[in-house]
CSV table of C-alpha atoms in Angstrom, one decimal:
chain,number,residue,atom,x,y,z
A,3,MET,CA,-6.6,129.2,176.9
A,4,THR,CA,-4.1,132.2,176.1
A,5,PRO,CA,-1.0,132.4,178.2
A,6,SER,CA,0.0,136.1,179.0
A,7,LYS,CA,3.7,134.9,178.9
A,8,VAL,CA,6.3,132.2,178.2
A,9,VAL,CA,8.9,132.5,181.0
A,10,CYS,CA,11.9,130.1,179.5
A,11,ILE,CA,15.0,129.0,181.2
A,12,GLY,CA,18.3,129.1,179.4
A,13,ARG,CA,21.7,127.0,180.0
A,14,ASN,CA,19.8,124.3,182.0
A,15,TYR,CA,21.7,121.1,180.6
A,16,VAL,CA,25.7,120.6,181.2
A,17,ALA,CA,26.1,119.4,177.6
A,18,HIS,CA,24.1,122.0,175.9
A,19,ILE,CA,26.2,124.6,177.6
A,20,GLU,CA,29.1,122.8,176.6
A,21,GLU,CA,27.9,122.3,173.0
A,22,LEU,CA,27.7,126.4,172.5
A,23,GLN,CA,30.7,126.8,174.3
A,24,ASN,CA,28.6,129.0,177.2
A,25,GLU,CA,30.0,129.8,180.7
A,26,MET,CA,28.4,127.6,183.3
A,27,PRO,CA,26.2,130.6,184.7
A,28,ASP,CA,26.5,131.1,188.7
A,29,ALA,CA,22.6,131.5,189.0
A,30,MET,CA,19.5,130.6,187.1
A,31,VAL,CA,19.3,132.2,183.7
A,32,LEU,CA,15.6,133.3,182.9
A,33,PHE,CA,14.1,135.2,180.2
A,34,MET,CA,10.9,135.6,178.5
A,35,LYS,CA,8.6,135.2,175.5
A,36,PRO,CA,5.4,137.1,174.8
A,37,ASN,CA,2.1,135.4,173.9
A,38,ALA,CA,2.3,136.9,170.5
A,39,ALA,CA,5.6,134.5,170.3
A,40,ILE,CA,3.2,131.4,170.5
A,41,SER,CA,2.2,129.2,167.8
A,42,GLY,CA,1.0,125.8,167.1
A,43,MET,CA,2.4,125.7,163.8
A,44,LEU,CA,6.1,125.5,162.6
A,45,LYS,CA,7.5,127.3,159.6
A,46,ALA,CA,10.7,127.9,157.8
A,47,TRP,CA,12.7,131.1,157.9
A,48,PRO,CA,15.1,130.7,154.9
A,49,ASP,CA,16.9,133.8,155.5
A,50,LYS,CA,17.9,133.3,158.9
A,51,GLU,CA,19.6,131.0,160.9
A,52,ILE,CA,16.9,129.6,163.3
A,53,HIS,CA,17.6,126.5,165.5
A,54,TYR,CA,15.0,124.7,167.3
A,55,GLU,CA,15.4,123.7,170.9
A,56,GLY,CA,13.3,121.0,172.1
A,57,GLU,CA,12.1,121.4,175.6
A,58,LEU,CA,9.5,119.7,178.3
A,59,SER,CA,7.1,122.6,179.1
A,60,PHE,CA,4.5,123.0,181.7
A,61,ILE,CA,1.6,124.9,181.8
A,62,MET,CA,-0.1,126.7,185.0
A,63,GLY,CA,-3.1,126.2,186.6
A,64,GLU,CA,-4.4,127.2,190.3
A,65,GLY,CA,-1.2,128.5,191.0
A,66,LYS,CA,0.9,125.6,190.4
A,67,ILE,CA,1.8,123.1,187.4
A,68,SER,CA,-0.9,121.4,185.9
A,69,GLY,CA,-0.1,120.1,182.4
A,70,VAL,CA,3.3,119.1,180.5
A,71,GLY,CA,3.8,119.6,176.9
A,72,PHE,CA,6.5,119.4,174.5
A,73,GLY,CA,7.7,123.1,173.2
A,74,LEU,CA,10.0,124.4,170.8
A,75,ASP,CA,12.1,127.4,171.7
A,76,LEU,CA,13.1,128.7,168.4
A,77,THR,CA,16.1,130.8,168.2
A,78,ASP,CA,17.9,133.0,165.7
A,79,ARG,CA,21.2,131.7,166.8
A,80,LYS,CA,23.6,134.3,164.6
A,81,LEU,CA,21.6,137.1,165.9
A,82,GLN,CA,21.7,135.6,169.7
A,83,SER,CA,25.5,135.1,169.4
A,84,ALA,CA,25.9,139.0,168.1
A,85,LEU,CA,23.8,140.1,170.8
A,86,LYS,CA,25.5,138.0,173.6
A,87,ALA,CA,28.7,139.2,172.2
A,88,LYS,CA,28.0,142.8,172.8
A,89,GLY,CA,26.3,142.0,176.1
A,90,LEU,CA,22.7,142.9,175.2
A,91,PRO,CA,19.7,141.2,175.9
A,92,TRP,CA,18.5,138.2,173.6
A,93,GLU,CA,15.0,139.1,173.1
A,94,ARG,CA,15.3,139.9,169.4
A,95,ALA,CA,16.7,136.3,169.1
A,96,LYS,CA,14.1,134.5,171.1
A,97,ALA,CA,11.0,136.7,171.4
A,98,PHE,CA,9.7,137.0,167.6
A,99,ASP,CA,6.7,135.8,166.3
A,100,GLY,CA,6.5,132.2,166.0
A,101,ALA,CA,9.1,131.5,168.3
A,102,ALA,CA,7.5,129.4,171.2
A,103,VAL,CA,5.8,126.6,169.3
A,104,PHE,CA,3.8,124.1,171.2
A,105,GLY,CA,1.3,121.0,170.8
A,106,ASP,CA,-1.2,119.8,173.4
A,107,PHE,CA,-0.8,119.6,177.0
A,108,GLU,CA,-1.6,116.3,179.2
A,109,PRO,CA,-2.4,116.8,182.8
A,110,ILE,CA,0.2,116.1,185.5
A,111,GLU,CA,0.7,115.6,188.8
A,112,GLU,CA,3.6,117.3,190.7
A,113,GLU,CA,4.7,114.0,192.3
A,114,ASP,CA,5.1,112.5,188.7
A,115,ILE,CA,7.6,115.4,187.1
A,116,PRO,CA,11.0,113.8,188.3
A,117,GLN,CA,10.2,110.8,186.3
A,118,LEU,CA,9.7,113.1,182.7
A,119,ALA,CA,12.0,112.4,179.9
A,120,PHE,CA,11.7,113.5,176.2
A,121,GLN,CA,13.0,113.1,172.7
A,122,LEU,CA,12.9,115.4,169.6
A,123,TRP,CA,13.1,113.4,166.1
A,124,ILE,CA,13.5,114.9,162.6
A,125,ASN,CA,12.8,112.6,160.0
A,126,ASP,CA,13.0,109.8,161.7
A,127,GLU,CA,16.2,110.7,163.4
A,128,LEU,CA,16.7,111.1,167.0
A,129,ARG,CA,18.4,114.7,167.4
A,130,GLN,CA,17.7,115.4,171.4
A,131,GLU,CA,16.7,113.5,174.5
A,132,GLY,CA,16.8,114.6,177.8
A,133,ASP,CA,15.3,114.0,181.3
A,134,VAL,CA,14.4,116.0,184.5
A,135,ASN,CA,17.4,114.4,186.0
A,136,LEU,CA,19.9,115.9,183.6
A,137,MET,CA,18.5,119.2,184.5
A,138,ILE,CA,20.7,121.6,186.7
A,139,HIS,CA,17.5,123.3,188.0
A,140,LYS,CA,14.8,121.0,188.4
A,141,PRO,CA,11.2,122.0,187.6
A,142,LEU,CA,9.8,122.8,190.8
A,143,ASP,CA,13.1,124.7,191.8
A,144,ILE,CA,12.5,126.9,188.7
A,145,LEU,CA,8.8,127.4,189.4
A,146,ASP,CA,9.8,128.6,192.8
A,147,GLU,CA,12.5,131.1,191.6
A,148,VAL,CA,10.1,132.3,188.7
A,149,LYS,CA,7.6,133.2,191.6
A,150,THR,CA,10.3,135.7,193.0
A,151,MET,CA,10.5,137.6,189.9
A,152,THR,CA,6.6,137.7,188.4
A,153,THR,CA,3.4,136.3,189.2
A,154,LEU,CA,2.4,133.3,186.7
A,155,GLU,CA,-1.1,133.3,185.8
A,156,ASP,CA,-3.0,130.3,184.7
A,157,GLY,CA,-2.3,129.5,181.4
A,158,ASP,CA,1.3,130.6,181.7
A,159,ILE,CA,3.9,128.4,180.1
A,160,LEU,CA,7.2,127.6,181.9
A,161,MET,CA,9.8,126.1,179.3
A,162,THR,CA,12.8,124.2,181.4
A,163,GLY,CA,15.6,124.4,178.8
A,164,THR,CA,17.4,122.3,175.9
A,165,PRO,CA,19.7,119.7,176.1
A,166,LYS,CA,22.3,119.2,173.3
A,167,GLY,CA,21.9,118.4,169.6
A,168,VAL,CA,20.0,121.5,168.9
A,169,GLY,CA,20.1,122.7,165.2
A,170,THR,CA,18.2,124.0,162.0
A,171,PHE,CA,15.2,122.5,160.1
A,172,GLN,CA,13.8,123.1,156.8
A,173,THR,CA,10.8,123.1,154.7
A,174,GLY,CA,9.2,120.0,154.8
A,175,ASP,CA,11.2,118.3,157.5
A,176,ARG,CA,8.9,116.1,160.2
A,177,ILE,CA,9.4,116.9,163.7
A,178,VAL,CA,7.9,114.6,166.3
A,179,GLY,CA,8.2,115.6,169.9
A,180,LYS,CA,8.0,112.8,172.7
A,181,ILE,CA,7.2,112.8,176.2
A,182,PHE,CA,7.7,109.8,178.6
A,183,LEU,CA,6.6,109.0,182.2
A,184,GLY,CA,9.2,106.7,183.4
A,185,LEU,CA,9.5,104.3,180.3
A,186,THR,CA,5.8,104.9,179.0
A,187,GLU,CA,5.1,107.3,176.0
A,188,LEU,CA,2.8,109.9,177.5
A,189,MET,CA,2.7,112.0,174.5
A,190,ALA,CA,3.8,112.5,170.8
A,191,THR,CA,3.5,115.7,169.1
A,192,GLU,CA,4.0,116.0,165.5
A,193,TRP,CA,4.7,119.3,163.2
A,194,ILE,CA,5.7,119.6,159.6
A,195,VAL,CA,7.7,122.6,158.7
A,196,ASN,CA,6.0,124.9,156.4
A,197,GLY,CA,7.6,127.1,153.5
């Protein structure tokens, strides 16, 4: 299945907004990544300050959320900061090839979405954790808002924002994204950063 696009929400966790010293938005912050940004592999960019942002991600099917997976929204942080300072769009810092990294997706029922949580580990150190309850905008509310802007096709992916703890990675790092349904580990996705 090839998504036509990835729709992302920015500034959806208060602690992450504070971490980057951003202003609290008055409305939902949405942006898109093209399908060319999608990858299953994670590589290093030694000449850029690329940050990982672990996120709960959802895949669309039959007009609704049909699956959940762990996603990495990669961001060229220095470039993004420079663009924001000039009031310019973020795409150059967010939509480059390989900037949306995903593992597999598992089927999910919409009624189970409020129980989802996730963790991101690097080299066996916990770096990020979040859950739906900490989100400013919940996944089904995000879905409703996105539908007022664009048509979501089967296979399109919705990324729901990142909690605090973003940072850089390097060649050889082992990154593991875990998703929990309540207290039960639903899935784990592992990447080794390629050079």
